[in-house]
Short mmCIF file of C-alpha atoms and ligand atoms in Angstrom, two decimals:
data_model
loop_
_atom_site.label_atom_id
_atom_site.label_comp_id
_atom_site.label_asym_id
_atom_site.label_seq_id
_atom_site.Cartn_x
_atom_site.Cartn_y
_atom_site.Cartn_z
CA MET A 1 -12.28 -3.71 -11.83
CA ASN A 2 -13.47 -0.19 -12.47
CA ALA A 3 -11.36 2.62 -13.91
CA ILE A 4 -10.41 4.18 -10.59
CA ASP A 5 -9.52 0.80 -9.01
CA GLU A 6 -7.22 0.09 -12.00
CA HIS A 7 -5.49 3.46 -11.36
CA VAL A 8 -5.09 2.89 -7.67
CA SER A 9 -3.50 -0.51 -8.35
CA LEU A 10 -1.36 1.02 -11.04
CA ILE A 11 0.50 3.25 -8.77
CA ALA A 12 -0.23 1.55 -5.43
CA LEU A 13 2.22 2.11 -2.68
CA GLN A 14 2.83 -1.63 -2.45
CA GLU A 15 3.24 -4.13 -5.25
CA ALA A 16 1.58 -7.42 -5.14
CA PRO A 17 4.57 -9.91 -4.72
CA GLU A 18 3.28 -12.41 -7.27
CA GLU A 19 2.79 -9.77 -9.99
CA TRP A 20 6.37 -9.83 -11.21
CA SER A 21 7.52 -13.24 -10.09
CA ASN A 22 8.35 -14.33 -13.63
CA ASP A 23 9.62 -10.96 -14.73
CA PHE A 24 13.12 -9.71 -15.14
CA MET A 25 14.78 -8.36 -12.04
CA PRO A 26 18.08 -6.58 -12.21
CA LYS A 27 20.57 -8.58 -10.09
CA THR A 28 23.71 -6.37 -10.68
CA PHE A 29 24.48 -2.67 -10.66
CA ASP A 30 24.96 -2.98 -14.42
CA GLU A 31 21.53 -4.48 -15.10
CA TYR A 32 20.02 -1.81 -12.77
CA LEU A 33 19.49 0.99 -15.41
CA GLY A 34 19.40 4.71 -14.54
CA GLN A 35 20.08 6.28 -11.23
CA VAL A 36 23.66 6.59 -12.48
CA GLU A 37 25.11 8.91 -9.78
CA LEU A 38 23.53 6.93 -6.95
CA LYS A 39 24.72 3.68 -8.41
CA LYS A 40 28.22 4.99 -8.56
CA LYS A 41 28.19 6.03 -4.81
CA LEU A 42 26.48 2.79 -3.60
CA ALA A 43 28.98 0.68 -5.60
CA ILE A 44 31.99 2.42 -3.85
CA TYR A 45 30.30 2.01 -0.44
CA THR A 46 29.53 -1.67 -0.80
CA GLN A 47 32.92 -2.37 -2.37
CA ALA A 48 34.88 -0.71 0.42
CA ALA A 49 32.78 -2.28 3.15
CA LYS A 50 33.37 -5.66 1.55
CA MET A 51 37.03 -5.19 1.38
CA ARG A 52 37.15 -4.20 5.01
CA ASN A 53 34.92 -7.24 5.82
CA GLU A 54 32.63 -4.86 7.66
CA PRO A 55 28.96 -4.25 7.45
CA LEU A 56 27.88 -1.24 5.34
CA ASP A 57 26.84 1.99 7.21
CA HIS A 58 23.08 2.08 7.89
CA LEU A 59 21.37 3.58 4.72
CA LEU A 60 18.16 5.51 4.41
CA LEU A 61 16.66 5.40 0.90
CA PHE A 62 14.01 7.97 -0.03
CA GLY A 63 11.92 8.18 -2.96
CA PRO A 64 8.32 7.72 -4.40
CA PRO A 65 7.00 4.16 -4.78
CA GLY A 66 8.18 1.93 -7.66
CA LEU A 67 11.55 3.65 -8.35
CA GLY A 68 13.69 0.71 -7.32
CA LYS A 69 14.60 1.03 -3.60
CA THR A 70 13.94 -2.67 -2.81
CA THR A 71 15.75 -3.86 -6.05
CA LEU A 72 18.74 -1.78 -5.30
CA SER A 73 19.06 -3.13 -1.78
CA GLN A 74 18.88 -6.71 -3.13
CA ILE A 75 21.70 -5.83 -5.50
CA MET A 76 23.79 -4.43 -2.70
CA ALA A 77 23.29 -7.70 -0.77
CA GLN A 78 24.38 -9.52 -3.87
CA VAL A 79 27.61 -7.44 -4.26
CA MET A 80 28.45 -7.76 -0.49
CA GLU A 81 27.65 -11.47 -0.70
CA VAL A 82 25.41 -11.39 2.32
CA GLN A 83 21.84 -12.23 3.07
CA ILE A 84 19.05 -9.71 2.88
CA LYS A 85 15.92 -9.93 5.01
CA ILE A 86 13.01 -7.87 3.78
CA CYS A 87 10.19 -6.72 6.00
CA SER A 88 7.86 -3.77 6.27
CA GLY A 89 7.46 -1.15 9.01
CA PRO A 90 3.69 -1.36 9.55
CA MET A 91 3.80 -5.17 9.57
CA MET A 92 5.93 -5.23 12.65
CA GLU A 93 3.50 -4.89 15.35
CA ARG A 94 5.39 -6.05 18.43
CA THR A 95 8.91 -5.37 19.62
CA GLY A 96 9.32 -9.14 19.79
CA ASP A 97 8.88 -9.42 15.90
CA LEU A 98 11.81 -7.12 15.33
CA VAL A 99 13.99 -8.69 18.07
CA ALA A 100 13.47 -12.13 16.52
CA ILE A 101 14.51 -10.79 13.14
CA LEU A 102 17.56 -8.90 14.50
CA SER A 103 18.71 -12.08 16.42
CA SER A 104 18.53 -14.13 13.36
CA LEU A 105 21.02 -12.00 11.30
CA GLU A 106 24.41 -13.29 10.39
CA PRO A 107 27.36 -11.01 10.51
CA ARG A 108 27.13 -8.15 7.87
CA ASP A 109 23.71 -9.23 6.80
CA ILE A 110 21.31 -6.53 5.41
CA LEU A 111 17.92 -5.90 7.03
CA PHE A 112 15.69 -4.03 4.68
CA ILE A 113 12.73 -2.32 6.29
CA ASP A 114 10.17 -0.97 3.80
CA GLU A 115 7.90 1.99 4.78
CA ILE A 116 10.10 2.51 7.81
CA HIS A 117 8.25 5.77 8.71
CA ARG A 118 5.14 3.64 9.47
CA MET A 119 6.83 1.47 12.13
CA PRO A 120 5.15 1.66 15.54
CA ILE A 121 7.22 3.89 17.95
CA ALA A 122 7.89 1.02 20.45
CA VAL A 123 9.28 -1.06 17.69
CA GLU A 124 11.30 1.83 16.40
CA GLU A 125 12.93 2.29 19.82
CA VAL A 126 14.51 -1.26 19.59
CA LEU A 127 16.27 -0.16 16.52
CA TYR A 128 18.16 2.57 18.34
CA SER A 129 20.43 0.38 20.31
CA ALA A 130 20.50 -2.32 17.67
CA MET A 131 21.80 0.22 15.15
CA GLU A 132 24.18 1.91 17.32
CA HIS A 133 25.63 -0.75 19.70
CA PHE A 134 24.37 -3.97 17.95
CA ARG A 135 22.53 -4.95 21.15
CA VAL A 136 18.82 -5.63 21.95
CA ASP A 137 16.77 -5.92 25.12
CA VAL A 138 15.08 -9.20 25.48
CA ILE A 139 12.45 -9.95 28.19
CA VAL A 140 12.70 -13.33 29.78
CA GLY A 141 10.20 -14.93 32.07
CA GLN A 142 6.75 -13.76 32.88
CA GLY A 143 4.85 -11.77 35.45
CA ALA A 144 6.76 -10.66 38.52
CA GLY A 145 9.83 -12.86 37.60
CA ALA A 146 10.25 -11.27 34.22
CA LYS A 147 13.41 -9.42 33.56
CA SER A 148 15.04 -7.68 30.64
CA ILE A 149 18.46 -8.81 29.51
CA ASN A 150 20.57 -6.94 27.07
CA LEU A 151 21.99 -9.32 24.41
CA PRO A 152 24.51 -8.69 21.67
CA ILE A 153 23.46 -9.22 17.91
CA ASN A 154 25.75 -9.63 14.91
CA PRO A 155 26.81 -6.52 13.31
CA PHE A 156 24.46 -5.78 10.41
CA THR A 157 23.34 -2.99 8.03
CA LEU A 158 19.84 -1.55 8.26
CA ILE A 159 18.44 -0.20 4.99
CA GLY A 160 15.38 1.74 5.56
CA ALA A 161 13.10 2.80 2.72
CA THR A 162 10.61 5.46 2.80
CA THR A 163 8.30 7.37 0.53
CA LYS A 164 8.08 10.18 3.11
CA SER A 165 11.33 11.32 4.46
CA GLY A 166 9.69 14.09 6.62
CA ALA A 167 8.00 11.46 8.70
CA ILE A 168 11.17 9.75 9.93
CA SER A 169 11.78 10.73 13.58
CA ALA A 170 14.96 12.67 14.46
CA PRO A 171 16.44 9.85 16.75
CA LEU A 172 16.03 7.31 13.98
CA ARG A 173 17.21 9.67 11.20
CA SER A 174 20.33 10.52 13.13
CA ARG A 175 21.40 6.81 13.40
CA PHE A 176 21.64 6.43 9.61
CA GLY A 177 25.16 7.11 8.19
CA ILE A 178 24.08 7.44 4.59
CA PHE A 179 20.96 9.10 3.26
CA GLU A 180 20.15 8.96 -0.44
CA ARG A 181 17.25 9.88 -2.64
CA LEU A 182 16.00 8.21 -5.79
CA ASP A 183 14.87 10.51 -8.57
CA PHE A 184 12.23 9.84 -11.19
CA TYR A 185 13.73 8.20 -14.36
CA LEU A 186 14.10 9.97 -17.83
CA ASP A 187 11.77 8.68 -20.49
CA GLU A 188 14.69 7.20 -22.36
CA GLU A 189 15.94 5.29 -19.22
CA LEU A 190 12.37 3.91 -18.91
CA ALA A 191 12.47 2.91 -22.48
CA GLN A 192 15.72 0.91 -21.90
CA ILE A 193 14.19 -0.78 -18.90
CA VAL A 194 11.01 -1.67 -20.92
CA MET A 195 13.32 -3.05 -23.70
CA GLN A 196 15.25 -5.14 -21.13
CA SER A 197 12.07 -6.77 -19.84
CA ALA A 198 10.64 -7.16 -23.37
CA THR A 199 13.74 -9.01 -24.34
CA PHE A 200 13.45 -11.25 -21.24
CA LEU A 201 9.87 -11.89 -21.79
CA GLY A 202 10.35 -12.63 -25.54
CA ILE A 203 8.17 -9.70 -26.76
CA THR A 204 9.17 -7.90 -29.95
CA LEU A 205 8.91 -4.16 -29.35
CA SER A 206 9.97 -1.34 -31.56
CA GLN A 207 12.13 1.43 -30.11
CA GLU A 208 9.33 3.76 -30.74
CA SER A 209 6.90 1.72 -28.72
CA ALA A 210 9.38 1.47 -25.82
CA LEU A 211 9.75 5.25 -25.89
CA LYS A 212 6.03 5.72 -25.82
CA ILE A 213 5.76 3.42 -22.78
CA GLY A 214 8.57 5.31 -21.22
CA ALA A 215 6.95 8.70 -21.73
CA CYS A 216 3.66 7.60 -20.09
CA ALA A 217 5.19 5.86 -17.11
CA ARG A 218 5.42 8.68 -14.67
CA GLY A 219 9.16 8.40 -14.33
CA THR A 220 8.64 5.09 -12.60
CA PRO A 221 10.03 1.62 -13.64
CA ARG A 222 7.17 -0.24 -11.86
CA ILE A 223 4.51 1.45 -14.02
CA ALA A 224 6.65 1.15 -17.17
CA LYS A 225 6.70 -2.63 -16.51
CA LYS A 226 2.96 -2.71 -15.73
CA ILE A 227 2.17 -1.02 -19.04
CA LEU A 228 4.40 -3.53 -20.80
CA ARG A 229 2.53 -6.39 -19.25
CA ARG A 230 -0.78 -5.10 -20.59
CA VAL A 231 0.84 -4.70 -24.04
CA ARG A 232 1.89 -8.27 -23.89
CA ASP A 233 -1.66 -9.32 -23.00
CA ILE A 234 -3.21 -7.41 -25.89
CA ALA A 235 -0.60 -8.72 -28.38
CA GLN A 236 -1.28 -12.23 -27.17
CA VAL A 237 -4.98 -12.09 -27.61
CA THR A 238 -4.83 -10.33 -30.94
CA ASN A 239 -2.35 -12.69 -32.20
CA GLU A 240 0.18 -10.08 -33.05
CA ASN A 241 3.75 -10.96 -32.77
CA SER A 242 5.19 -7.48 -32.40
CA ALA A 243 3.96 -4.50 -30.49
CA ASP A 244 3.78 -1.39 -32.49
CA THR A 245 2.72 2.10 -31.19
CA ALA A 246 -1.00 1.49 -31.97
CA LEU A 247 -0.95 -1.47 -29.75
CA VAL A 248 0.62 0.44 -26.93
CA ASP A 249 -1.99 3.13 -27.39
CA ARG A 250 -4.64 0.49 -26.76
CA ALA A 251 -2.94 -0.68 -23.62
CA LEU A 252 -2.66 2.85 -22.26
CA GLN A 253 -6.34 3.33 -23.12
CA PHE A 254 -7.26 0.18 -21.07
CA LEU A 255 -5.21 1.62 -18.17
CA GLY A 256 -6.74 5.11 -18.47
CA ILE A 257 -3.35 6.75 -18.89
CA ASP A 258 -2.88 9.68 -21.26
CA ALA A 259 0.10 10.53 -23.41
CA GLU A 260 1.69 12.36 -20.42
CA GLY A 261 1.20 9.55 -18.03
CA LEU A 262 -1.63 11.36 -16.17
CA THR A 263 -4.51 9.14 -14.90
CA THR A 264 -8.17 9.86 -14.20
CA ILE A 265 -7.22 10.85 -10.56
CA ASP A 266 -4.68 13.34 -11.72
CA HIS A 267 -7.20 14.93 -14.06
CA LEU A 268 -9.76 14.94 -11.25
CA MET A 269 -7.40 16.70 -8.84
CA LEU A 270 -6.38 19.33 -11.37
CA GLN A 271 -9.98 19.86 -12.36
CA LYS A 272 -11.31 20.40 -8.86
CA ILE A 273 -8.51 22.80 -8.12
CA ILE A 274 -9.52 24.87 -11.16
CA THR A 275 -13.22 24.62 -11.07
CA CYS A 276 -13.75 24.83 -7.30
CA PHE A 277 -10.84 26.87 -6.26
CA ASN A 278 -9.98 28.96 -9.35
CA GLY A 279 -6.49 27.42 -9.47
CA GLY A 280 -5.86 27.35 -5.69
CA PRO A 281 -4.44 27.47 -3.19
CA VAL A 282 -6.33 24.61 -1.55
CA GLY A 283 -5.40 22.57 1.52
CA LEU A 284 -4.33 18.99 1.13
CA GLU A 285 -7.24 17.79 3.56
CA THR A 286 -9.95 19.50 1.46
CA LEU A 287 -8.56 18.27 -1.72
CA ALA A 288 -8.44 14.62 -0.42
CA SER A 289 -12.05 14.81 0.67
CA MET A 290 -13.19 16.25 -2.57
CA ILE A 291 -11.78 13.60 -4.70
CA ALA A 292 -12.33 10.83 -2.10
CA GLU A 293 -8.74 9.85 -2.07
CA ASP A 294 -6.24 9.02 0.79
CA LYS A 295 -4.25 12.04 1.84
CA ASP A 296 -0.92 10.06 1.97
CA THR A 297 -1.52 8.58 -1.52
CA ILE A 298 -2.09 12.02 -2.88
CA GLU A 299 1.12 13.35 -1.18
CA GLN A 300 3.46 10.43 -2.03
CA VAL A 301 1.99 9.10 -5.31
CA TYR A 302 0.01 11.65 -7.30
CA GLU A 303 1.59 15.07 -6.31
CA PRO A 304 5.26 14.31 -6.89
CA TYR A 305 4.54 13.54 -10.53
CA LEU A 306 2.18 16.42 -11.12
CA MET A 307 4.72 18.68 -9.62
CA ARG A 308 7.52 17.34 -11.76
CA LYS A 309 5.32 18.03 -14.77
CA GLY A 310 4.84 21.57 -13.61
CA TYR A 311 1.08 21.23 -13.13
CA LEU A 312 1.07 21.71 -9.40
CA GLU A 313 3.03 23.57 -6.74
CA LYS A 314 3.01 23.51 -3.03
CA THR A 315 2.86 26.82 -1.11
CA SER A 316 2.47 27.72 2.56
CA ARG A 317 -1.22 28.13 1.89
CA GLY A 318 -1.83 24.92 0.06
CA ARG A 319 -1.66 23.35 -3.40
CA GLN A 320 -2.12 25.52 -6.45
CA ILE A 321 -1.77 25.44 -10.16
CA PRO A 322 1.33 27.49 -11.37
CA HIS A 323 0.23 30.70 -13.06
CA SER A 324 1.94 29.72 -16.32
CA LYS A 325 -0.20 26.60 -16.67
CA LEU A 326 -3.45 28.17 -15.55
CA PRO A 327 -4.85 29.38 -18.93
CA MET A 328 -4.01 26.10 -20.64
CA LEU A 329 -5.60 23.96 -17.97
CA LYS A 330 -8.59 26.28 -17.58
CA ALA A 331 -9.23 25.74 -21.26
CA ARG A 332 -8.91 21.97 -20.78
CA TYR A 333 -11.21 21.63 -17.81
CA VAL A 334 -13.65 24.45 -17.92
CA GLY A 335 -16.57 24.58 -20.21
CA GLN A 336 -15.07 22.21 -22.69
CA GLY A 337 -17.07 19.24 -21.50
CA PHE A 338 -13.94 17.54 -20.21
CA ILE A 339 -15.18 14.55 -18.50
CA VAL A 340 -13.00 12.93 -15.97
N1 ADP B 1 16.76 0.76 -12.38
C1 ADP B 1 15.99 -0.28 -12.74
N2 ADP B 1 16.26 -1.03 -13.82
C2 ADP B 1 15.37 -2.01 -14.16
N3 ADP B 1 14.28 -2.37 -13.39
C3 ADP B 1 13.99 -1.67 -12.30
C4 ADP B 1 14.85 -0.56 -12.01
N4 ADP B 1 14.25 -0.09 -10.75
C5 ADP B 1 13.17 -0.69 -10.55
N5 ADP B 1 12.95 -1.67 -11.43
C6 ADP B 1 11.83 -2.60 -11.45
O1 ADP B 1 10.70 -1.94 -11.03
C7 ADP B 1 9.95 -2.59 -10.10
C8 ADP B 1 9.79 -1.83 -8.83
O2 ADP B 1 10.99 -1.69 -8.20
P1 ADP B 1 11.15 -1.79 -6.56
O3 ADP B 1 12.54 -1.93 -6.24
O4 ADP B 1 10.19 -2.69 -5.98
O5 ADP B 1 10.71 -0.31 -6.14
P2 ADP B 1 10.47 0.38 -4.71
O6 ADP B 1 11.03 -0.52 -3.77
O7 ADP B 1 11.20 1.64 -4.81
O8 ADP B 1 9.00 0.61 -4.63
C9 ADP B 1 10.53 -3.92 -9.97
O9 ADP B 1 9.88 -4.90 -10.86
C10 ADP B 1 11.97 -3.78 -10.40
O10 ADP B 1 12.46 -4.85 -10.98
MG1 MG B 2 9.65 -1.78 -2.52
#
């Protein structure tokens, strides 16, 4: 795997399901660290719905990949003592796929649809009456004899997850009763998450090492855990029984992550904006083709973190480096032989 591939997989939109199969997964709101305000709200909603013996209102969760949307939904199902079925928007190709899933739900079950903004429109339309009236249209028979019948389904909760809230159509958006966003985690929260996983995996980690991982993890638990896995690999092959900060440094180096959590692609993007556009503004399309990266990935994965770090801003004319950061970044990328 070359450096770029490693970065892409580091913050990929989707996680390989086998990757964490033996890792710690939070199963209660208490074990789910951070997102304190959101957790408080969701705990009340789920508790109230459970007491009324009703399904929860349909919920739309918005936030960059890896922040814990799927995990949170699984915890909610656990609290409600119902089943959760997990599927992904782009994988549902035909309306029949969704109808089959909806018909299989027990009362109050949760249906979790990941990347809901990428669901084909015909499939999305099935959701409208399912969400609002708990009914679906089913086609029976074939050819001239085919007819559509409208069948009831059990009352359920739809949890839609999206990395791109602006891409949700208005009719779909209006059918959600609750709309919540997940924010990036603080470094200290990520350090706690790292410690939680390390304890579970039996790795001895100093507080300092956990904080170091937290500070480089782009505010994202999935990345923090990925770094921890590499730390564990290195500790294992070098026969070290505790992971100090030097070992964390080596893991970060392997992954091509710098002390601020920036990867090769982040640096490449900033460097292009500075050297080719004198700090911007530059359109997303132009930028994407210059660094040979997918537009959506730039928008949903790289930009949010660069903006949070204050290295990038969005204007009506495109992306640009904020004035306050320009001299520092120019010094870093221009004429200093900075090689991305
Ligand atoms: N608040 C948290 N506390 C502990 N671990 C978390 C937390 N949020 C996410 N994780 C872990 O991070 C990884 C990514 O979470 P996931 O729910 O798949 O994110 P998303 O669905 O938003 O992409 C999982 O391994 C999950 O266990
Ligand atoms: Mg997910």
